[in-house]
PDB file of C-alpha atoms in Angstrom:
ATOM      1  CA  MET A 457     -32.813 -21.312 -35.357  1.00 43.00           C
ATOM      2  CA  LEU A 458     -30.439 -18.491 -35.598  1.00 41.00           C
ATOM      3  CA  ASN A 459     -27.009 -19.076 -34.479  1.00 44.00           C
ATOM      4  CA  GLU A 460     -25.646 -16.562 -33.332  1.00 45.00           C
ATOM      5  CA  ASP A 461     -21.893 -15.351 -33.108  1.00 45.00           C
ATOM      6  CA  PRO A 462     -20.295 -13.898 -29.996  1.00 45.00           C
ATOM      7  CA  ALA A 463     -17.053 -12.877 -31.940  1.00 45.00           C
ATOM      8  CA  ARG A 464     -19.076 -10.868 -34.665  1.00 44.00           C
ATOM      9  CA  PRO A 465     -18.690  -6.923 -34.262  1.00 47.00           C
ATOM     10  CA  GLY A 466     -21.100  -5.556 -33.249  1.00 46.00           C
ATOM     11  CA  ARG A 467     -21.790  -6.866 -29.673  1.00 47.00           C
ATOM     12  CA  THR A 468     -19.947  -6.513 -26.917  1.00 49.00           C
ATOM     13  CA  ASP A 469     -19.273  -8.810 -23.439  1.00 50.00           C
ATOM     14  CA  PRO A 470     -20.647  -5.916 -20.851  1.00 53.00           C
ATOM     15  CA  ASN A 471     -18.776  -8.137 -17.940  1.00 60.00           C
ATOM     16  CA  ARG A 472     -15.499  -6.496 -20.325  1.00 67.00           C
ATOM     17  CA  ARG A 473     -14.032  -3.002 -18.999  1.00 78.00           C
ATOM     18  CA  THR A 474     -12.598  -1.168 -21.619  1.00 85.00           C
ATOM     19  CA  ALA A 475      -9.535   1.311 -20.387  1.00 82.00           C
ATOM     20  CA  ASN A 476      -8.772   5.329 -21.412  1.00 88.00           C
ATOM     21  CA  TYR A 477      -5.452   4.807 -20.408  1.00 85.00           C
ATOM     22  CA  PHE A 478      -2.432   3.345 -19.711  1.00 86.00           C
ATOM     23  CA  MET A 479       1.114   3.426 -18.361  1.00 91.00           C
ATOM     24  CA  GLU A 480       4.211   1.745 -17.472  1.00 94.00           C
ATOM     25  CA  GLU A 481       6.539   1.862 -15.314  1.00 94.00           C
ATOM     26  CA  PHE A 482       5.575   4.959 -14.338  1.00 92.00           C
ATOM     27  CA  THR A 483       6.267   6.853 -10.354  1.00 92.00           C
ATOM     28  CA  LEU A 484       4.179   9.567  -9.465  1.00 87.00           C
ATOM     29  CA  THR A 485       4.895  12.172  -6.724  1.00 88.00           C
ATOM     30  CA  LEU A 486       2.565  13.777  -4.739  1.00 85.00           C
ATOM     31  CA  MET A 487       4.218  17.156  -3.276  1.00 85.00           C
ATOM     32  CA  ASP A 488       2.754  18.938   0.000  1.00 81.00           C
ATOM     33  CA  GLN A 489       2.120  23.133   0.494  1.00 85.00           C
ATOM     34  CA  LYS A 490       6.001  24.207   0.858  1.00 86.00           C
ATOM     35  CA  GLY A 491       6.800  21.702  -2.369  1.00 87.00           C
ATOM     36  CA  LEU A 492       9.120  19.255   0.152  1.00 85.00           C
ATOM     37  CA  PRO A 493       7.117  15.218  -1.460  1.00 87.00           C
ATOM     38  CA  LEU A 494       4.207  13.778   1.782  1.00 85.00           C
ATOM     39  CA  TYR A 495       4.405  10.379  -1.016  1.00 86.00           C
ATOM     40  CA  ARG A 496       5.776   8.419  -4.046  1.00 90.00           C
ATOM     41  CA  LEU A 497       3.804   5.519  -5.610  1.00 89.00           C
ATOM     42  CA  ALA A 498       5.484   3.369  -8.578  1.00 93.00           C
ATOM     43  CA  GLY A 499       5.127   0.397  -9.749  1.00 94.00           C
ATOM     44  CA  THR A 500       4.932  -1.718 -12.961  1.00 96.00           C
ATOM     45  CA  HIS A 501       1.895  -0.996 -15.169  1.00 94.00           C
ATOM     46  CA  MET A 502      -1.288   1.194 -14.565  1.00 92.00           C
ATOM     47  CA  VAL A 503      -4.911   1.165 -15.752  1.00 92.00           C
ATOM     48  CA  HIS A 504      -7.646   3.669 -15.149  1.00 89.00           C
ATOM     49  CA  TYR A 505     -11.377   3.212 -15.913  1.00 90.00           C
ATOM     50  CA  PRO A 506     -13.809   5.952 -16.741  1.00 88.00           C
ATOM     51  CA  ASP A 507     -16.325   3.096 -15.368  1.00 87.00           C
ATOM     52  CA  ASN A 508     -16.542   3.797 -12.225  1.00 86.00           C
ATOM     53  CA  ASP A 509     -13.024   5.450 -12.404  1.00 87.00           C
ATOM     54  CA  THR A 510     -10.764   3.553 -10.447  1.00 88.00           C
ATOM     55  CA  VAL A 511      -6.621   2.949 -10.828  1.00 89.00           C
ATOM     56  CA  GLU A 512      -5.774  -0.681 -10.916  1.00 92.00           C
ATOM     57  CA  VAL A 513      -1.675  -0.249 -10.183  1.00 92.00           C
ATOM     58  CA  THR A 514       0.530  -3.736 -10.064  1.00 95.00           C
ATOM     59  CA  ALA A 515       3.533  -4.096  -7.673  1.00 95.00           C
ATOM     60  CA  PRO A 516       3.092  -0.750  -6.035  1.00 94.00           C
ATOM     61  CA  HIS A 517       5.676   0.993  -4.580  1.00 94.00           C
ATOM     62  CA  ALA A 518       5.140   3.799  -2.265  1.00 90.00           C
ATOM     63  CA  VAL A 519       7.431   5.955   0.089  1.00 91.00           C
ATOM     64  CA  PHE A 520       6.317   8.336   2.595  1.00 88.00           C
ATOM     65  CA  TYR A 521       8.204  11.225   3.980  1.00 88.00           C
ATOM     66  CA  ARG A 522       8.730  12.880   6.284  1.00 84.00           C
ATOM     67  CA  GLN A 523       9.757  17.098   4.837  1.00 77.00           C
ATOM     68  CA  ASP A 524      11.975  15.826   2.482  1.00 78.00           C
ATOM     69  CA  THR A 525      13.441  12.571   3.660  1.00 83.00           C
ATOM     70  CA  PRO A 526      12.159   8.729   3.574  1.00 84.00           C
ATOM     71  CA  HIS A 527      10.873   6.945   6.190  1.00 85.00           C
ATOM     72  CA  TRP A 528       8.243   4.544   5.928  1.00 90.00           C
ATOM     73  CA  GLU A 529       8.357   2.304   2.487  1.00 92.00           C
ATOM     74  CA  VAL A 530       4.783   0.264   1.138  1.00 93.00           C
ATOM     75  CA  VAL A 531       5.801  -2.685  -0.683  1.00 95.00           C
ATOM     76  CA  ALA A 532       2.561  -5.082  -2.417  1.00 95.00           C
ATOM     77  CA  GLU A 533       1.096  -7.078  -4.251  1.00 95.00           C
ATOM     78  CA  GLN A 534      -1.296  -5.031  -5.900  1.00 95.00           C
ATOM     79  CA  GLY A 535      -3.396  -1.988  -6.020  1.00 93.00           C
ATOM     80  CA  LEU A 536      -6.598  -0.010  -6.614  1.00 92.00           C
ATOM     81  CA  THR A 537      -7.658   3.609  -6.086  1.00 87.00           C
ATOM     82  CA  ASN A 538      -9.605   6.180  -7.901  1.00 82.00           C
ATOM     83  CA  SER A 539      -7.856   9.262  -9.552  1.00 76.00           C
ATOM     84  CA  GLN A 540      -7.363  10.898  -7.149  1.00 79.00           C
ATOM     85  CA  GLY A 541      -5.446   8.483  -5.249  1.00 78.00           C
ATOM     86  CA  ASP A 542      -7.216   9.833  -1.672  1.00 83.00           C
ATOM     87  CA  GLU A 543      -7.310   6.082  -0.684  1.00 89.00           C
ATOM     88  CA  ILE A 544      -4.883   3.174  -1.342  1.00 90.00           C
ATOM     89  CA  TYR A 545      -6.226  -0.926  -1.441  1.00 94.00           C
ATOM     90  CA  LEU A 546      -3.514  -2.724  -1.449  1.00 94.00           C
ATOM     91  CA  LEU A 547      -4.034  -6.463  -2.069  1.00 95.00           C
ATOM     92  CA  GLY A 548      -2.321 -10.102  -1.875  1.00 95.00           C
ATOM     93  CA  GLU A 549       1.208  -9.514   0.562  1.00 96.00           C
ATOM     94  CA  VAL A 550       2.353  -6.271   2.054  1.00 96.00           C
ATOM     95  CA  VAL A 551       5.455  -5.285   3.012  1.00 95.00           C
ATOM     96  CA  ILE A 552       5.331  -1.765   5.305  1.00 93.00           C
ATOM     97  CA  ARG A 553       8.535  -1.083   6.400  1.00 91.00           C
ATOM     98  CA  GLN A 554      10.286   1.288   8.743  1.00 88.00           C
ATOM     99  CA  PHE A 555      13.602   3.010   7.751  1.00 83.00           C
ATOM    100  CA  GLY A 556      16.709   3.892   9.530  1.00 72.00           C
ATOM    101  CA  ALA A 557      19.626   6.092   9.736  1.00 57.00           C
ATOM    102  CA  ASP A 558      20.834   3.033   6.807  1.00 53.00           C
ATOM    103  CA  ALA A 559      20.686  -0.119   5.677  1.00 52.00           C
ATOM    104  CA  LYS A 560      21.344  -1.464  10.201  1.00 50.00           C
ATOM    105  CA  THR A 561      19.750   1.260  11.205  1.00 48.00           C
ATOM    106  CA  ASN A 562      16.396   0.167   9.715  1.00 56.00           C
ATOM    107  CA  LYS A 563      13.780   0.147  12.590  1.00 80.00           C
ATOM    108  CA  MET A 564      10.677  -2.212  11.893  1.00 87.00           C
ATOM    109  CA  LYS A 565       9.181  -4.506   9.882  1.00 92.00           C
ATOM    110  CA  ILE A 566       5.469  -5.313   9.072  1.00 94.00           C
ATOM    111  CA  PHE A 567       3.975  -8.431   7.285  1.00 96.00           C
ATOM    112  CA  THR A 568       0.573  -8.599   5.465  1.00 96.00           C
ATOM    113  CA  GLN A 569      -2.189  -8.937   3.352  1.00 96.00           C
ATOM    114  CA  ASP A 570      -4.917  -6.276   1.862  1.00 95.00           C
ATOM    115  CA  MET A 571      -3.901  -3.615   3.497  1.00 95.00           C
ATOM    116  CA  ARG A 572      -6.354  -0.100   2.660  1.00 94.00           C
ATOM    117  CA  VAL A 573      -4.027   3.434   3.184  1.00 92.00           C
ATOM    118  CA  GLU A 574      -5.001   7.061   3.781  1.00 91.00           C
ATOM    119  CA  PRO A 575      -1.979   8.970   1.897  1.00 86.00           C
ATOM    120  CA  TRP A 576      -2.842  12.129   3.328  1.00 84.00           C
ATOM    121  CA  ALA A 577      -2.594  10.785   6.792  1.00 88.00           C
ATOM    122  CA  LYS A 578      -0.110   8.603   6.660  1.00 87.00           C
ATOM    123  CA  TYR A 579      -2.290   5.990   7.632  1.00 92.00           C
ATOM    124  CA  ALA A 580      -2.965   2.231   7.308  1.00 93.00           C
ATOM    125  CA  GLU A 581      -5.216  -0.354   8.781  1.00 95.00           C
ATOM    126  CA  THR A 582      -6.010  -4.291   7.569  1.00 96.00           C
ATOM    127  CA  ASN A 583      -7.968  -6.519   9.335  1.00 96.00           C
ATOM    128  CA  GLN A 584      -5.221  -9.386   8.256  1.00 97.00           C
ATOM    129  CA  PRO A 585      -3.077 -11.211  10.379  1.00 97.00           C
ATOM    130  CA  ILE A 586       0.193  -9.381  10.981  1.00 96.00           C
ATOM    131  CA  THR A 587       3.676 -10.013  11.858  1.00 95.00           C
ATOM    132  CA  LEU A 588       5.630  -7.262  13.334  1.00 93.00           C
ATOM    133  CA  LEU A 589       9.726  -7.645  13.501  1.00 90.00           C
ATOM    134  CA  ASN A 590      11.849  -5.164  14.627  1.00 84.00           C
ATOM    135  CA  SER A 591      15.267  -5.513  17.058  1.00 79.00           C
ATOM    136  CA  PHE A 592      12.998  -6.783  20.250  1.00 78.00           C
ATOM    137  CA  GLY A 593      11.443  -8.771  18.278  1.00 85.00           C
ATOM    138  CA  LYS A 594       8.716 -10.627  16.534  1.00 91.00           C
ATOM    139  CA  THR A 595       5.220  -9.300  17.488  1.00 93.00           C
ATOM    140  CA  HIS A 596       1.077 -11.736  14.836  1.00 95.00           C
ATOM    141  CA  ALA A 597      -1.080 -10.145  16.028  1.00 96.00           C
ATOM    142  CA  ILE A 598      -5.181  -9.518  13.920  1.00 96.00           C
ATOM    143  CA  GLY A 599      -5.636  -6.448  12.258  1.00 96.00           C
ATOM    144  CA  ALA A 600      -3.432  -3.124  12.836  1.00 95.00           C
ATOM    145  CA  GLN A 601      -4.074   0.340  12.900  1.00 96.00           C
ATOM    146  CA  VAL A 602      -0.571   1.717  11.222  1.00 92.00           C
ATOM    147  CA  TYR A 603       0.273   5.948  12.594  1.00 92.00           C
ATOM    148  CA  LEU A 604       3.165   6.655   9.572  1.00 87.00           C
ATOM    149  CA  LYS A 605       3.524  10.434  10.525  1.00 86.00           C
ATOM    150  CA  GLU A 606       3.399   9.105  14.462  1.00 87.00           C
ATOM    151  CA  GLU A 607       5.678   5.937  14.457  1.00 84.00           C
ATOM    152  CA  ARG A 608       2.659   4.115  16.060  1.00 88.00           C
ATOM    153  CA  ILE A 609       1.122   1.209  15.670  1.00 91.00           C
ATOM    154  CA  GLU A 610      -2.769  -0.282  17.609  1.00 94.00           C
ATOM    155  CA  LEU A 611      -2.465  -4.448  16.861  1.00 93.00           C
ATOM    156  CA  LEU A 612      -6.582  -5.222  17.080  1.00 94.00           C
ATOM    157  CA  SER A 613      -6.417  -8.091  18.717  1.00 94.00           C
ATOM    158  CA  GLN A 614      -4.657 -12.116  19.062  1.00 95.00           C
ATOM    159  CA  VAL A 615      -1.799 -10.743  20.482  1.00 93.00           C
ATOM    160  CA  ARG A 616       1.570 -12.554  21.343  1.00 93.00           C
ATOM    161  CA  GLY A 617       4.756 -12.204  20.421  1.00 90.00           C
ATOM    162  CA  ASP A 618       8.683 -12.722  20.671  1.00 85.00           C
ATOM    163  CA  TYR A 619      11.020 -11.140  22.445  1.00 78.00           C
ATOM    164  CA  GLU A 620      14.593 -10.772  23.692  1.00 72.00           C
ATOM    165  CA  PRO A 621      15.350  -8.813  25.664  1.00 68.00           C
ATOM    166  CA  THR A 622      19.480  -6.734  25.427  1.00 64.00           C
ATOM    167  CA  PRO A 623      22.149  -7.635  27.092  1.00 67.00           C
ATOM    168  CA  ARG A 624      23.231  -6.288  30.075  1.00 67.00           C
ATOM    169  CA  PRO A 625      26.467  -4.334  30.159  1.00 65.00           C
TER     170      PRO A 625
END
C-alpha cells in the first residue's frame, strides 16, 4: 500500500483559493462624471481572487457623498464584491448612519446584518431584522430598502416602533 503525504510538493488542495493581489489599510474613492466623489470605500484588508473575480474586504467602511459633502456612512464586519464593485455584500453587523450638519444633528442610524449595496445607485437592502433610530424614537422591522440618494427607507414587514412626541412650547 502506498502512503501518500498530503503535504508533498505537487499536490494541491482543491479547496484552497489563491489570491493574485491584496492591500492593507486601503482607501478607494470613486468619482462621478463631474469629478466629484461618489463614494469612498476603506478597509483594513482587501484580497482579490481571480478564479471567480471576487474581492473580500475586512472591516469595510463606505462614505456616500451628496455633491462633495459626506451624507451617509455604512460600516460592516466583512464585505464581498466583484472587481467592478457594482454590487457589495456586507456581511455580519452593519451600521448605516446619516450625517447631519454636525455631530449633534446626525439624523438617523440603522442597525442590521447582511446587506446588499448598489453603490452607483446609492441603494441598499436587507431581509434581516433592522433597528432604526432617529430623533422621533426607535423603530424595529424585518427587512428594508434604503434609498440613500432620496433619503427614503421602506420597512418591509413586522414594523413596530416607540415614539416620543415633541414637547409643545
